[in-house]
Short mmCIF file of N, CA and C in Angstrom, two decimals:
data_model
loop_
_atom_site.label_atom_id
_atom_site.label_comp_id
_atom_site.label_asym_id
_atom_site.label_seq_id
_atom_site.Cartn_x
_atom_site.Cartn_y
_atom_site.Cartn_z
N UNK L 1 182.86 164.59 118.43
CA UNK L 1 183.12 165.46 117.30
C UNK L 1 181.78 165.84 116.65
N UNK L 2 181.69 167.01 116.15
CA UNK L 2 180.22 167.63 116.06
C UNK L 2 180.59 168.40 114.88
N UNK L 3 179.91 168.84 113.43
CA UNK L 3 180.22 169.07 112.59
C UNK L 3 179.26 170.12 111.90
N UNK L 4 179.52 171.46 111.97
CA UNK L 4 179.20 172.94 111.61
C UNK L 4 178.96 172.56 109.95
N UNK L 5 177.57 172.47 109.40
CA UNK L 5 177.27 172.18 107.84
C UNK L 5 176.73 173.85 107.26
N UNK L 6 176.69 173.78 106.06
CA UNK L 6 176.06 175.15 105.04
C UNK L 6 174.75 174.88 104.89
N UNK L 7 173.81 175.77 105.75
CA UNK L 7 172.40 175.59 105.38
C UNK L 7 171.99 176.20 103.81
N UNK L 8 173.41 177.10 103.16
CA UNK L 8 173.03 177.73 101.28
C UNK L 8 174.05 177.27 101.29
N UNK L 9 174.11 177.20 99.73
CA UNK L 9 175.07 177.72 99.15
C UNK L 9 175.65 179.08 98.88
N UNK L 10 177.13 179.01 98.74
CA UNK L 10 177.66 180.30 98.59
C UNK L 10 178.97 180.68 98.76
N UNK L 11 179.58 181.96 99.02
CA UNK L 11 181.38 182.22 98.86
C UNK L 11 181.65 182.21 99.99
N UNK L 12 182.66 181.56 100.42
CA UNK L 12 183.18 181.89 101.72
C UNK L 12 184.02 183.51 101.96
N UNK L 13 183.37 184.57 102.94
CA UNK L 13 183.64 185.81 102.77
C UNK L 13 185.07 185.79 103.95
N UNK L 14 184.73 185.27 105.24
CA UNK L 14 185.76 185.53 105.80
C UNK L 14 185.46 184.51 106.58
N UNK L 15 186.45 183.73 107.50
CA UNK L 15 186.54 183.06 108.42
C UNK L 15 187.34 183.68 109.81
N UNK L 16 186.41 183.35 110.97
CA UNK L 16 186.79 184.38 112.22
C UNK L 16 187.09 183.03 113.17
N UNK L 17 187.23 181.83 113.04
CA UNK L 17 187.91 180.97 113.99
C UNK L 17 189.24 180.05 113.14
N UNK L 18 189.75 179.55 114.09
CA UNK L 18 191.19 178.84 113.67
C UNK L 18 191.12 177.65 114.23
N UNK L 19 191.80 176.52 114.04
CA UNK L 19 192.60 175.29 114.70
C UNK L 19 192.55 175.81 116.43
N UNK L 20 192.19 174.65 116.80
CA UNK L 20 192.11 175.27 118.16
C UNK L 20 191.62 176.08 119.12
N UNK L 21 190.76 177.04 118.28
CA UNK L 21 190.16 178.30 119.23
C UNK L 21 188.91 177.56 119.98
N UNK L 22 188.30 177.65 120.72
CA UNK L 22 187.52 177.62 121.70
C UNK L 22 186.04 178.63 121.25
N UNK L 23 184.92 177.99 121.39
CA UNK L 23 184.18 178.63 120.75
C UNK L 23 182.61 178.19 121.53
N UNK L 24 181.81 179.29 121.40
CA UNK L 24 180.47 179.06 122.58
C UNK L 24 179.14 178.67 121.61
N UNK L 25 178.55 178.58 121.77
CA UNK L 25 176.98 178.49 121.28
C UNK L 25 176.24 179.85 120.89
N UNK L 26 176.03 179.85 119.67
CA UNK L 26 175.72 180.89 119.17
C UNK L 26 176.69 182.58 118.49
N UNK L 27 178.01 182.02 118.94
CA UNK L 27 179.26 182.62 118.42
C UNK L 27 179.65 182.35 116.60
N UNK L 28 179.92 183.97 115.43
CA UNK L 28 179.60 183.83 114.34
C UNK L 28 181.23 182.96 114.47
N UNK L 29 181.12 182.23 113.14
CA UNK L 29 182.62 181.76 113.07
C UNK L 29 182.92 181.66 111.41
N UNK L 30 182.16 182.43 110.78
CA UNK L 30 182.22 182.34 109.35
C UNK L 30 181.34 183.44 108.80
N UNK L 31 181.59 184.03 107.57
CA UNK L 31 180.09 184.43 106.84
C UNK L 31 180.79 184.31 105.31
N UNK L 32 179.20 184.01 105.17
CA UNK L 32 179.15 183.51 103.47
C UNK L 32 178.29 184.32 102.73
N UNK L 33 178.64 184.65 101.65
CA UNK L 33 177.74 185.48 100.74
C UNK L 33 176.67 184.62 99.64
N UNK L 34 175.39 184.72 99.53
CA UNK L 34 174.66 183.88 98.87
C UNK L 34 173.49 185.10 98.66
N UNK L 35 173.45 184.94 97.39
CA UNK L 35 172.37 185.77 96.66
C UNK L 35 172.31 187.52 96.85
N UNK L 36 173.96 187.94 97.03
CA UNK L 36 174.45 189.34 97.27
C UNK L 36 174.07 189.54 98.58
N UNK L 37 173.82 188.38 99.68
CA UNK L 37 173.81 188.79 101.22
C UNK L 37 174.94 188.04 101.97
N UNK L 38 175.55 189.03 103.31
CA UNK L 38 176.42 188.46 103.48
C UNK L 38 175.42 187.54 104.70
N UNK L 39 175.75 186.32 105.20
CA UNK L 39 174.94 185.58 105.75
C UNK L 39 175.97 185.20 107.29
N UNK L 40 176.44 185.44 108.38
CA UNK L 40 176.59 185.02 109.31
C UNK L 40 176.08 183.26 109.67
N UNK L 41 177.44 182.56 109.96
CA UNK L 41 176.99 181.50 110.23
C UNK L 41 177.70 181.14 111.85
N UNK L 42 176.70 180.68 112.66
CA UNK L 42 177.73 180.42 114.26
C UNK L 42 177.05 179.31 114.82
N UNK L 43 178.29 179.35 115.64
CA UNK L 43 178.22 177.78 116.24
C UNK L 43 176.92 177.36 116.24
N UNK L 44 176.67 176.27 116.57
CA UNK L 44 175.12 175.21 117.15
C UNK L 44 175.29 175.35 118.63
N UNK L 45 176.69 174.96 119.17
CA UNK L 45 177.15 174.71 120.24
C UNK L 45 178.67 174.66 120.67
N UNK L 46 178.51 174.72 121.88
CA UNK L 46 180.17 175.09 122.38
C UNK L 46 181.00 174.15 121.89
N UNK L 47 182.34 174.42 121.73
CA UNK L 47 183.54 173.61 121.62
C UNK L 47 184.92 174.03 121.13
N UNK L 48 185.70 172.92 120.62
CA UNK L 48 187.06 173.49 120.54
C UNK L 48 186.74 173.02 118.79
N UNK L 49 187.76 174.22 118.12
CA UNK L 49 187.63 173.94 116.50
C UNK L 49 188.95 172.90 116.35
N UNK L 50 188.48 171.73 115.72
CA UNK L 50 189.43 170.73 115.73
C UNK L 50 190.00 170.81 113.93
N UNK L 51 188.81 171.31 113.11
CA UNK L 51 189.33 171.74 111.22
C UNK L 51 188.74 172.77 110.96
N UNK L 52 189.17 173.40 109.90
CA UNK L 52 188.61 174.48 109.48
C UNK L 52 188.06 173.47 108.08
N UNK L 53 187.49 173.53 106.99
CA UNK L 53 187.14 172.53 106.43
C UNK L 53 187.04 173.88 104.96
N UNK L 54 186.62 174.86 104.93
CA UNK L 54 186.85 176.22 103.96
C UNK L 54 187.94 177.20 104.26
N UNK L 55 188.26 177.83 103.38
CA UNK L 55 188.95 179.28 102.87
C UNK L 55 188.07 180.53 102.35
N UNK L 56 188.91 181.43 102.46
CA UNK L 56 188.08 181.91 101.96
C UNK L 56 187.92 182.23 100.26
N UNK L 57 187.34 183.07 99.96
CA UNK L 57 186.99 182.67 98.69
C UNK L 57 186.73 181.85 97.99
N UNK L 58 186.65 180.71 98.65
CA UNK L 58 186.39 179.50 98.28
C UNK L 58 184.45 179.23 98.05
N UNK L 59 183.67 178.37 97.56
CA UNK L 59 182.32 178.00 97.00
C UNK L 59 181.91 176.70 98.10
N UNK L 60 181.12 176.70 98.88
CA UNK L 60 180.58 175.73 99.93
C UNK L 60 179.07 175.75 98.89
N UNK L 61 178.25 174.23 98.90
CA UNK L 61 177.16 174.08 98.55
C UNK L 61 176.48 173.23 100.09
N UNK L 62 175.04 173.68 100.19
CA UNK L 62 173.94 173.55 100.95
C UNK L 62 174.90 172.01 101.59
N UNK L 63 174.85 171.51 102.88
CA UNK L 63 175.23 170.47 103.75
C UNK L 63 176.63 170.36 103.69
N UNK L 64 177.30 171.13 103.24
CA UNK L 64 178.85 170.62 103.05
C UNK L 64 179.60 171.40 104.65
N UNK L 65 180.48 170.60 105.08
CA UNK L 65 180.80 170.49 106.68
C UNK L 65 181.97 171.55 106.16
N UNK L 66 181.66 173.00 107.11
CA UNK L 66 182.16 174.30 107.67
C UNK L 66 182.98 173.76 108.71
N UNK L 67 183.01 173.56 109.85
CA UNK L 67 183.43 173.44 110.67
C UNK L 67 183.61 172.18 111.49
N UNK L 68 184.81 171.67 111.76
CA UNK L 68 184.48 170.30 112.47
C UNK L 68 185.30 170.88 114.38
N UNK L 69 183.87 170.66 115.29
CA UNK L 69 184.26 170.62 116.69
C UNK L 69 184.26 169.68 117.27
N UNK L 70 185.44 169.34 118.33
CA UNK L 70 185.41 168.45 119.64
C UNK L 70 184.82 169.49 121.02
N UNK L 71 185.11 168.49 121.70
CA UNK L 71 184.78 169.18 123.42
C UNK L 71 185.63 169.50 123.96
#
């Protein structure tokens, strides 16, 4: 299990993966808005999305776990 963190803080704008989807290295799976930019955030590395851990509209601060993947 491998765990997708917030390098800013900021709003969660939209989320583009689900429970289960399958996902590659370097694929966006979120973007967040911080300081009126929207910021693209994607994988580290391949895997299957085992939580979604945000919503949207929701407030993530700097290290807080986006995404939790298995293999």
């Amino acid at each position: 299990m491998k765990e997708l963190k917030a390098t800013m803080a900021g709003t969660v704008l939209n989320v583009l993966v689900g429970e289960g989807d399958a996902v590659t290295a370097g694929q966006a799976i979120l973007t967040i808005e911080s300081m009126k930019m929207e910021i693209p955030v994607e994988a580290e590395f391949a895997g299957s999305v085992e939580k979604v851990n945000v919503e949207v509209g929701g407030f993530v601060n700097e290290g807080d776990t986006l995404v939790t993947l298995g293999e």
